[in-house]
Amino acid sequence: MNLPPLIQAFVLHFGEMGSRWGINRTVGQIYALLYVSPVPLNADQIVEALGVSRSNVSMGLRELQAWNLAIPKHVPDDRRDHFTTPGDVWEILRVLAEERKKREVDPTLSVLRELLMMAPASEAERHAQHRMAEMHGLIEQLTTWYDEVKRLETERLAQLLALGSRVARIVEATDKVVSLGRPRKRKE
Amino acid sequence: MNLPPLIQAFVLHFGEMGSRWGINRTVGQIYALLYVSPVPLNADQIVEALGVSRSNVSMGLRELQAWNLAIPKHVPDDRRDHFTTPGDVWEILRVLAEERKKREVDPTLSVLRELLMMAPASEAERHAQHRMAEMHGLIEQLTTWYDEVKRLETERLAQLLALGSRVARIVEATDKVVSLGRPRKRKE
DNA sequence: CTGTATTTTCAGTAATTACTGAAATCATCA
DNA sequence: TGATGATTTCAGTAATTACTGAAAATACAG
């Protein structure tokens, strides 16, 4: 690997982190490299920078493209493919959330739904199904929320984040005046 | 594996999903099994149910305990250790969020902070550092938000979720009346 | 203490996943 | 079209990770 120390440290860290979820080291490193690069890079430049094989880079780029985390960028007068990451960090967050939902949450939801349709054949199964229903309910709440929130523009989203738990107080206050959606029982 | 079909399907799915993030199949299966079990299970019962070796279960349970996802539960008049999962699904969500933050986000934050302290030695490093600062800023916003929100009681959190993006409108409305935090420029 | 039940450790092996180099495919230009 | 440059595929191999069985450690009852 042949990189300025600051960049190398960043790239190595992403390689490590990569393996902590399902992604492999090289993919993590490629992503990190693209992320900090001021210009789109082609595969050979990545090979050069990371010291891995050409084919490994090819596969890594493919995986990153599947995640929408590497974007092919055509450079005029150059036949080789060049790649960047989505530039805006908020955009990256959105892409990540979307992809992970698609891969991790949606399949679970659909399995749960399927299992909840089945007739339990024993007390054990009845109980299990009840637990599955709880899980299903929670995940559905979360995804519904996510689907709504993801439509917000970045600036408004940032505003909400900045408010943090203080929204709760506002909501509580507003609660007394405006009626939003179906009524719900008051806590205190 | 020796389980009622409904439960088996659930357990197998969690095994699969497990490998999609960093967790191994057995650990995923043990978790799923404990989750749907009406009573705490001991290691031998898990061995029996999943058809894996005793030592594998031992290691799996250890990992789950490290994640706070398996809780040892003493059963009177029985020397063997029995395990459950945190019962409330919201509790599980909190535990998961907390642990993943600890393992995935915090280390990245600290690496970023460290790298942001260094003096860039070239234009490339200067640019990289700028990108790192963006990432650092975003992560910090998210974790600050998370730290606040995690303190909310379940019911209030559920209320907020139920509102979804409609909070934005409330905040917008409230914005005009109450002053919260530093002023910020209006979008439209 | 001693004996027994239970859990953990760990070296060896199996299974899985990552990576490489060579060959095949694809694209572009003269 | 053929030659050249670029990318992908894939079989083989390396590296990593998961799993097992046997042995060691631990906990406890008598």
Coordinates of C-alpha atoms (C1' of nucleotides) in Angstrom, one line a residue:
Chain A
M1 CA 0.0 0.0 0.0
N2 CA 1.4 3.3 -1.1
L3 CA -0.5 6.3 0.4
P4 CA 0.2 9.4 2.4
P5 CA 0.0 8.5 6.1
L6 CA -3.2 10.4 6.9
I7 CA -5.1 8.7 4.1
Q8 CA -3.6 5.4 4.7
A9 CA -4.8 5.4 8.3
F10 CA -8.3 6.2 7.2
V11 CA -8.3 3.5 4.5
L12 CA -6.9 0.9 6.9
H13 CA -9.6 1.8 9.5
F14 CA -12.3 1.3 7.0
G15 CA -10.8 -2.0 6.0
E16 CA -11.0 -3.1 9.6
M17 CA -14.5 -1.8 10.2
G18 CA -15.6 -3.4 7.0
S19 CA -15.1 -6.9 8.4
R20 CA -17.2 -5.9 11.4
W21 CA -20.2 -6.0 9.4
G22 CA -20.6 -8.2 6.4
I23 CA -18.2 -6.3 4.0
N24 CA -14.7 -7.5 3.2
R25 CA -11.5 -5.6 3.8
T26 CA -10.8 -4.7 0.3
V27 CA -14.2 -3.3 -0.4
G28 CA -14.0 -1.1 2.8
Q29 CA -10.6 0.2 1.7
I30 CA -11.7 1.0 -1.8
Y31 CA -14.7 2.9 -0.5
A32 CA -12.5 4.9 1.9
L33 CA -10.1 5.7 -0.8
L34 CA -12.7 6.9 -3.2
Y35 CA -14.3 8.9 -0.4
V36 CA -11.3 11.0 0.3
S37 CA -10.1 11.3 -3.3
P38 CA -10.5 14.7 -4.8
V39 CA -11.0 13.2 -8.3
P40 CA -12.6 10.0 -9.5
L41 CA -10.2 7.1 -9.7
N42 CA -9.8 4.3 -12.1
A43 CA -9.2 0.6 -11.2
D44 CA -5.5 0.7 -11.9
Q45 CA -5.1 3.7 -9.6
I46 CA -6.8 1.8 -6.9
V47 CA -4.7 -1.3 -7.5
E48 CA -1.6 1.0 -7.2
A49 CA -2.8 2.7 -4.0
L50 CA -4.0 -0.4 -2.2
G51 CA -1.6 -3.0 -3.5
V52 CA -4.2 -5.6 -4.3
S53 CA -4.9 -7.5 -7.5
R54 CA -6.7 -6.0 -10.4
S55 CA -9.4 -8.6 -10.3
N56 CA -10.0 -8.0 -6.6
V57 CA -10.5 -4.3 -7.3
S58 CA -12.9 -5.2 -10.1
M59 CA -15.0 -7.4 -7.8
G60 CA -14.9 -4.8 -5.0
L61 CA -16.1 -2.1 -7.3
R62 CA -18.9 -4.3 -8.5
E63 CA -20.0 -4.8 -4.9
L64 CA -19.8 -1.1 -4.1
Q65 CA -21.9 -0.3 -7.2
A66 CA -24.5 -2.8 -6.1
W67 CA -24.6 -0.8 -2.8
N68 CA -24.8 2.5 -4.8
L69 CA -21.7 3.5 -2.9
A70 CA -19.5 3.8 -6.0
I71 CA -20.6 5.8 -9.0
P72 CA -19.0 5.4 -12.4
K73 CA -17.9 8.8 -13.6
H74 CA -16.9 9.2 -17.2
V75 CA -13.7 11.2 -17.7
P76 CA -13.5 12.8 -21.1
D77 CA -10.8 11.4 -23.5
D78 CA -10.2 8.4 -21.2
R79 CA -11.6 5.0 -22.0
R80 CA -11.1 3.7 -18.5
D81 CA -13.9 3.7 -16.0
H82 CA -13.5 6.1 -13.1
F83 CA -15.4 6.0 -9.8
T84 CA -16.4 8.3 -7.0
T85 CA -18.6 8.0 -4.0
P86 CA -21.8 10.0 -3.6
G87 CA -20.3 13.3 -2.5
D88 CA -22.7 14.6 0.1
V89 CA -22.4 12.7 3.4
W90 CA -26.2 13.0 3.9
E91 CA -26.7 11.3 0.6
I92 CA -24.3 8.5 1.7
L93 CA -26.4 8.1 4.9
R94 CA -29.5 7.8 2.9
V95 CA -28.0 5.3 0.5
L96 CA -26.7 3.2 3.3
A97 CA -30.0 3.2 5.2
E98 CA -31.9 2.3 2.1
E99 CA -29.6 -0.6 1.1
R100 CA -29.4 -2.1 4.6
K101 CA -33.1 -1.9 4.9
K102 CA -33.5 -3.7 1.6
R103 CA -31.0 -6.4 2.5
E104 CA -31.6 -6.9 6.2
V105 CA -35.0 -5.6 7.2
D106 CA -37.3 -6.4 4.3
P107 CA -36.5 -10.1 4.1
T108 CA -37.1 -10.5 7.8
L109 CA -40.4 -8.7 7.6
S110 CA -41.5 -10.9 4.9
V111 CA -40.5 -14.1 6.7
L112 CA -42.3 -12.9 9.8
R113 CA -45.4 -12.1 7.9
E114 CA -45.4 -15.5 6.3
L115 CA -44.9 -17.3 9.7
L116 CA -47.6 -15.2 11.2
M117 CA -50.1 -16.6 8.7
M118 CA -49.5 -20.2 9.7
A119 CA -51.7 -21.9 12.2
P120 CA -49.8 -22.8 15.4
A121 CA -49.8 -26.5 16.1
S122 CA -48.9 -26.4 19.7
E123 CA -48.7 -24.2 22.7
A124 CA -45.0 -23.6 22.0
E125 CA -45.8 -22.5 18.5
R126 CA -48.5 -20.3 19.8
H127 CA -46.2 -18.5 22.1
A128 CA -43.5 -18.3 19.5
Q129 CA -45.9 -16.7 17.1
H130 CA -46.9 -14.2 19.7
R131 CA -43.2 -13.2 20.1
M132 CA -42.9 -13.0 16.3
A133 CA -45.9 -10.7 16.2
E134 CA -44.2 -8.4 18.7
M135 CA -41.1 -8.2 16.6
H136 CA -43.1 -7.7 13.4
G137 CA -45.0 -4.9 15.0
L138 CA -41.8 -3.1 16.1
I139 CA -40.1 -3.5 12.7
E140 CA -43.2 -2.2 10.9
Q141 CA -43.3 0.8 13.1
L142 CA -39.7 1.6 12.5
T143 CA -39.9 1.1 8.7
T144 CA -43.1 3.2 8.5
W145 CA -41.3 6.0 10.4
Y146 CA -38.2 5.6 8.2
D147 CA -40.3 5.7 5.0
E148 CA -41.7 9.0 6.1
V149 CA -38.6 10.6 7.4
K150 CA -36.4 9.7 4.4
R151 CA -38.5 12.0 2.3
L152 CA -37.5 15.1 4.3
E153 CA -35.0 17.3 2.7
T154 CA -31.6 17.3 4.2
E155 CA -31.9 20.7 5.9
R156 CA -35.2 19.8 7.6
L157 CA -33.8 16.5 8.7
A158 CA -30.8 18.2 10.2
Q159 CA -33.1 20.5 12.0
L160 CA -34.9 17.6 13.5
L161 CA -31.7 16.0 14.6
A162 CA -30.5 19.1 16.2
L163 CA -33.6 19.3 18.3
G164 CA -33.0 15.8 19.6
S165 CA -35.3 14.7 22.3
R166 CA -36.6 18.2 22.7
V167 CA -39.1 17.4 19.9
A168 CA -40.8 15.3 22.5
R169 CA -41.6 18.3 24.5
I170 CA -42.8 20.3 21.6
V171 CA -45.0 17.4 20.5
E172 CA -46.3 17.1 24.0
A173 CA -47.2 20.8 24.1
T174 CA -48.7 20.8 20.7
D175 CA -50.6 17.7 21.6
K176 CA -52.9 19.7 23.9
V177 CA -53.9 22.1 21.2
V178 CA -53.9 20.4 17.8
S179 CA -55.3 17.0 17.0
L180 CA -53.0 14.9 14.9
G181 CA -54.1 11.5 13.7
R182 CA -56.1 9.2 15.8
P183 CA -56.4 10.0 19.5
R184 CA -54.2 8.1 21.9
K185 CA -54.3 7.7 25.7
R186 CA -52.4 10.2 27.7
K187 CA -49.6 8.9 29.9
E188 CA -49.8 10.9 33.1
Chain B
M1 CA -32.2 -29.7 14.2
N2 CA -35.3 -30.8 16.1
L3 CA -38.0 -28.1 16.3
P4 CA -41.6 -27.4 15.4
P5 CA -41.7 -26.1 11.8
L6 CA -42.8 -22.5 12.7
I7 CA -40.0 -22.1 15.1
Q8 CA -37.5 -23.8 12.9
A9 CA -38.2 -21.5 10.1
F10 CA -37.7 -18.5 12.4
V11 CA -34.5 -19.9 13.8
L12 CA -33.1 -20.7 10.3
H13 CA -33.9 -17.2 9.0
F14 CA -32.0 -15.7 11.9
G15 CA -29.1 -17.9 11.2
E16 CA -29.0 -16.7 7.6
M17 CA -29.4 -13.1 8.5
G18 CA -26.7 -13.4 11.1
S19 CA -24.1 -14.0 8.5
R20 CA -25.3 -10.9 6.7
W21 CA -23.8 -8.8 9.4
G22 CA -20.8 -9.9 11.3
I23 CA -22.5 -12.6 13.4
N24 CA -22.2 -16.3 12.8
R25 CA -25.0 -18.7 12.0
T26 CA -25.0 -20.5 15.3
V27 CA -25.2 -17.3 17.3
G28 CA -28.1 -16.1 15.3
Q29 CA -29.9 -19.3 15.7
I30 CA -29.3 -19.4 19.5
Y31 CA -30.7 -15.9 19.8
A32 CA -33.8 -16.7 17.8
L33 CA -34.4 -19.8 19.8
L34 CA -34.1 -18.0 23.1
Y35 CA -36.3 -15.2 21.8
V36 CA -39.3 -17.4 21.0
S37 CA -38.8 -19.7 24.0
P38 CA -41.5 -19.3 26.7
V39 CA -38.9 -20.3 29.4
P40 CA -35.2 -19.8 29.8
L41 CA -33.1 -22.6 28.2
N42 CA -29.9 -24.2 29.3
A43 CA -27.0 -25.0 27.1
D44 CA -28.0 -28.7 26.6
Q45 CA -31.5 -27.8 25.5
I46 CA -30.0 -25.5 22.9
V47 CA -27.6 -28.3 21.8
E48 CA -30.6 -30.6 21.5
A49 CA -32.8 -28.1 19.6
L50 CA -30.1 -26.9 17.1
G51 CA -28.0 -30.0 16.7
V52 CA -24.7 -28.3 17.2
S53 CA -21.9 -29.1 19.5
R54 CA -21.9 -28.3 23.2
S55 CA -18.8 -26.1 22.9
N56 CA -20.2 -24.2 20.0
V57 CA -23.2 -23.3 22.1
S58 CA -21.0 -22.3 24.9
M59 CA -19.1 -19.9 22.7
G60 CA -22.3 -18.6 21.1
L61 CA -23.8 -17.9 24.5
R62 CA -20.7 -16.1 25.5
E63 CA -20.9 -13.8 22.4
L64 CA -24.6 -13.1 23.0
Q65 CA -23.8 -12.2 26.6
A66 CA -21.2 -9.8 25.4
W67 CA -23.9 -8.2 23.3
N68 CA -26.3 -8.1 26.3
L69 CA -28.6 -10.2 24.1
A70 CA -28.6 -13.3 26.3
I71 CA -29.3 -13.0 30.0
P72 CA -28.4 -15.7 32.5
K73 CA -31.5 -16.6 34.5
H74 CA -31.1 -18.7 37.6
V75 CA -33.6 -21.5 37.8
P76 CA -34.1 -22.7 41.4
D77 CA -33.0 -26.2 42.2
D78 CA -31.0 -26.5 39.0
R79 CA -27.3 -26.0 38.9
R80 CA -27.2 -25.4 35.1
D81 CA -27.2 -21.9 33.7
H82 CA -30.4 -20.9 31.9
F83 CA -30.7 -18.0 29.4
T84 CA -33.3 -15.7 28.0
T85 CA -33.3 -12.6 25.8
P86 CA -34.4 -9.2 27.0
G87 CA -38.1 -9.6 26.9
D88 CA -39.4 -6.3 25.6
V89 CA -38.7 -5.7 21.9
W90 CA -38.0 -2.1 22.6
E91 CA -35.5 -3.0 25.1
I92 CA -33.9 -5.3 22.5
L93 CA -33.8 -2.4 20.1
R94 CA -32.0 -0.2 22.6
V95 CA -29.5 -2.9 23.4
L96 CA -28.7 -3.4 19.8
A97 CA -28.4 0.2 19.0
E98 CA -26.1 0.8 22.0
E99 CA -23.9 -2.2 21.2
R100 CA -23.5 -1.4 17.5
K101 CA -22.7 2.2 18.4
K102 CA -20.1 1.1 20.8
R103 CA -18.5 -1.3 18.3
E104 CA -18.9 0.4 15.0
V105 CA -19.5 4.1 15.5
D106 CA -17.4 5.0 18.5
P107 CA -14.1 3.6 17.1
T108 CA -14.6 5.4 13.8
L109 CA -15.3 8.7 15.6
S110 CA -12.1 8.4 17.6
V111 CA -10.0 7.5 14.6
L112 CA -11.5 10.5 12.8
R113 CA -10.8 12.8 15.6
E114 CA -7.2 11.6 15.8
L115 CA -6.7 12.1 12.0
L116 CA -8.3 15.6 12.1
M117 CA -5.6 16.6 14.6
M118 CA -2.8 15.8 12.3
A119 CA -1.2 18.5 10.1
P120 CA -1.8 17.7 6.4
A121 CA 1.4 17.4 4.5
S122 CA 0.1 17.9 1.0
E123 CA -2.9 19.1 -1.0
A124 CA -4.2 15.6 -1.2
E125 CA -4.1 15.2 2.5
R126 CA -5.7 18.6 3.0
H127 CA -8.6 17.5 0.9
A128 CA -8.9 14.1 2.5
Q129 CA -9.0 15.8 5.9
H130 CA -11.7 18.0 4.8
R131 CA -13.8 15.0 3.7
M132 CA -13.1 13.4 7.1
A133 CA -14.3 16.5 8.8
E134 CA -17.6 16.2 7.0
M135 CA -18.0 12.6 8.0
H136 CA -17.0 13.4 11.5
G137 CA -19.6 16.2 11.7
L138 CA -22.4 14.0 10.4
I139 CA -21.6 11.1 12.8
E140 CA -21.4 13.5 15.7
Q141 CA -24.8 15.0 14.9
L142 CA -26.3 11.5 14.7
T143 CA -24.8 10.3 17.9
T144 CA -25.8 13.4 19.8
W145 CA -29.3 12.9 18.6
Y146 CA -29.2 9.3 19.5
D147 CA -27.9 10.0 23.0
E148 CA -30.8 12.3 23.6
V149 CA -33.5 10.2 22.1
K150 CA -32.4 7.0 23.8
R151 CA -33.4 8.5 27.1
L152 CA -37.0 8.8 26.2
E153 CA -39.4 6.3 27.7
T154 CA -40.7 3.7 25.3
E155 CA -44.1 5.2 25.1
R156 CA -43.0 8.6 24.2
L157 CA -40.6 7.2 21.7
A158 CA -43.4 5.2 20.1
Q159 CA -45.4 8.4 19.9
L160 CA -42.7 10.2 18.1
L161 CA -42.3 7.3 15.7
A162 CA -46.0 7.3 15.0
L163 CA -45.8 10.9 14.1
G164 CA -43.1 10.2 11.5
S165 CA -42.3 13.1 9.3
R166 CA -45.3 15.0 10.6
V167 CA -43.1 16.2 13.4
A168 CA -41.4 18.3 10.8
R169 CA -44.5 20.3 10.3
I170 CA -45.1 20.7 13.9
V171 CA -41.6 21.9 14.4
E172 CA -42.0 24.2 11.5
A173 CA -45.1 25.7 13.0
T174 CA -43.7 25.9 16.5
D175 CA -40.6 27.5 15.0
K176 CA -42.4 30.7 14.3
V177 CA -43.5 31.1 17.9
V178 CA -40.9 29.7 20.2
S179 CA -37.1 30.1 20.0
L180 CA -35.2 26.9 20.4
G181 CA -31.5 26.9 20.4
R182 CA -29.4 29.1 18.1
P183 CA -31.2 30.8 15.2
R184 CA -30.7 29.3 11.8
K185 CA -31.3 30.5 8.3
R186 CA -34.7 29.7 6.8
K187 CA -34.8 27.6 3.6
E188 CA -37.6 29.1 1.5
Chain C
dC1 C1' -11.5 -33.4 50.7
dT2 C1' -13.7 -36.5 47.0
dG3 C1' -16.7 -37.3 43.5
dT4 C1' -20.0 -35.6 40.2
dA5 C1' -22.2 -32.3 37.3
dT6 C1' -21.4 -28.4 34.5
dT7 C1' -19.0 -25.2 31.8
dT8 C1' -15.0 -23.5 29.3
dT9 C1' -10.9 -23.8 26.7
dC10 C1' -8.3 -25.0 22.9
dA11 C1' -5.9 -27.6 19.3
dG12 C1' -7.2 -29.6 15.2
dT13 C1' -10.3 -29.8 11.3
dA14 C1' -14.0 -28.4 8.4
dA15 C1' -16.3 -24.8 6.0
dT16 C1' -16.5 -20.5 4.2
dT17 C1' -14.9 -16.4 2.2
dA18 C1' -11.3 -13.6 0.0
dC19 C1' -7.9 -13.1 -3.4
dT20 C1' -5.0 -14.0 -7.4
dG21 C1' -3.4 -14.7 -12.2
dA22 C1' -4.6 -16.3 -16.5
dA23 C1' -7.8 -16.5 -19.9
dA24 C1' -12.0 -14.8 -21.9
dT25 C1' -14.9 -11.0 -23.0
dC26 C1' -16.0 -6.5 -24.3
dA27 C1' -15.3 -1.9 -26.3
dT28 C1' -13.2 1.3 -29.1
dC29 C1' -10.5 3.1 -32.7
dA30 C1' -7.9 3.1 -37.0
Chain D
dT1 C1' -12.2 -5.9 -39.6
dG2 C1' -8.4 -6.5 -36.7
dA3 C1' -5.6 -4.6 -33.2
dT4 C1' -5.3 -2.6 -28.7
dG5 C1' -6.7 -1.4 -24.3
dA6 C1' -9.8 -2.2 -20.5
dT7 C1' -12.7 -5.1 -17.7
dT8 C1' -14.7 -9.3 -16.1
dT9 C1' -14.8 -14.1 -15.1
dC10 C1' -13.4 -18.0 -12.9
dA11 C1' -10.8 -22.0 -11.3
dG12 C1' -7.4 -22.6 -8.0
dT13 C1' -5.3 -21.2 -3.7
dA14 C1' -4.7 -18.6 0.5
dA15 C1' -6.6 -16.8 4.5
dT16 C1' -10.1 -16.5 7.7
dT17 C1' -13.7 -18.0 10.5
dA18 C1' -16.7 -21.6 12.4
dC19 C1' -17.1 -25.8 14.7
dT20 C1' -15.9 -30.1 17.1
dG21 C1' -14.3 -33.4 20.6
dA22 C1' -11.4 -34.1 24.2
dA23 C1' -9.3 -32.4 28.1
dA24 C1' -9.1 -28.9 31.7
dA25 C1' -11.2 -26.0 34.8
dT26 C1' -14.9 -24.8 37.8
dA27 C1' -18.6 -25.3 41.1
dC28 C1' -20.8 -27.6 44.4
dA29 C1' -22.8 -31.5 47.3
dG30 C1' -21.9 -34.9 50.5

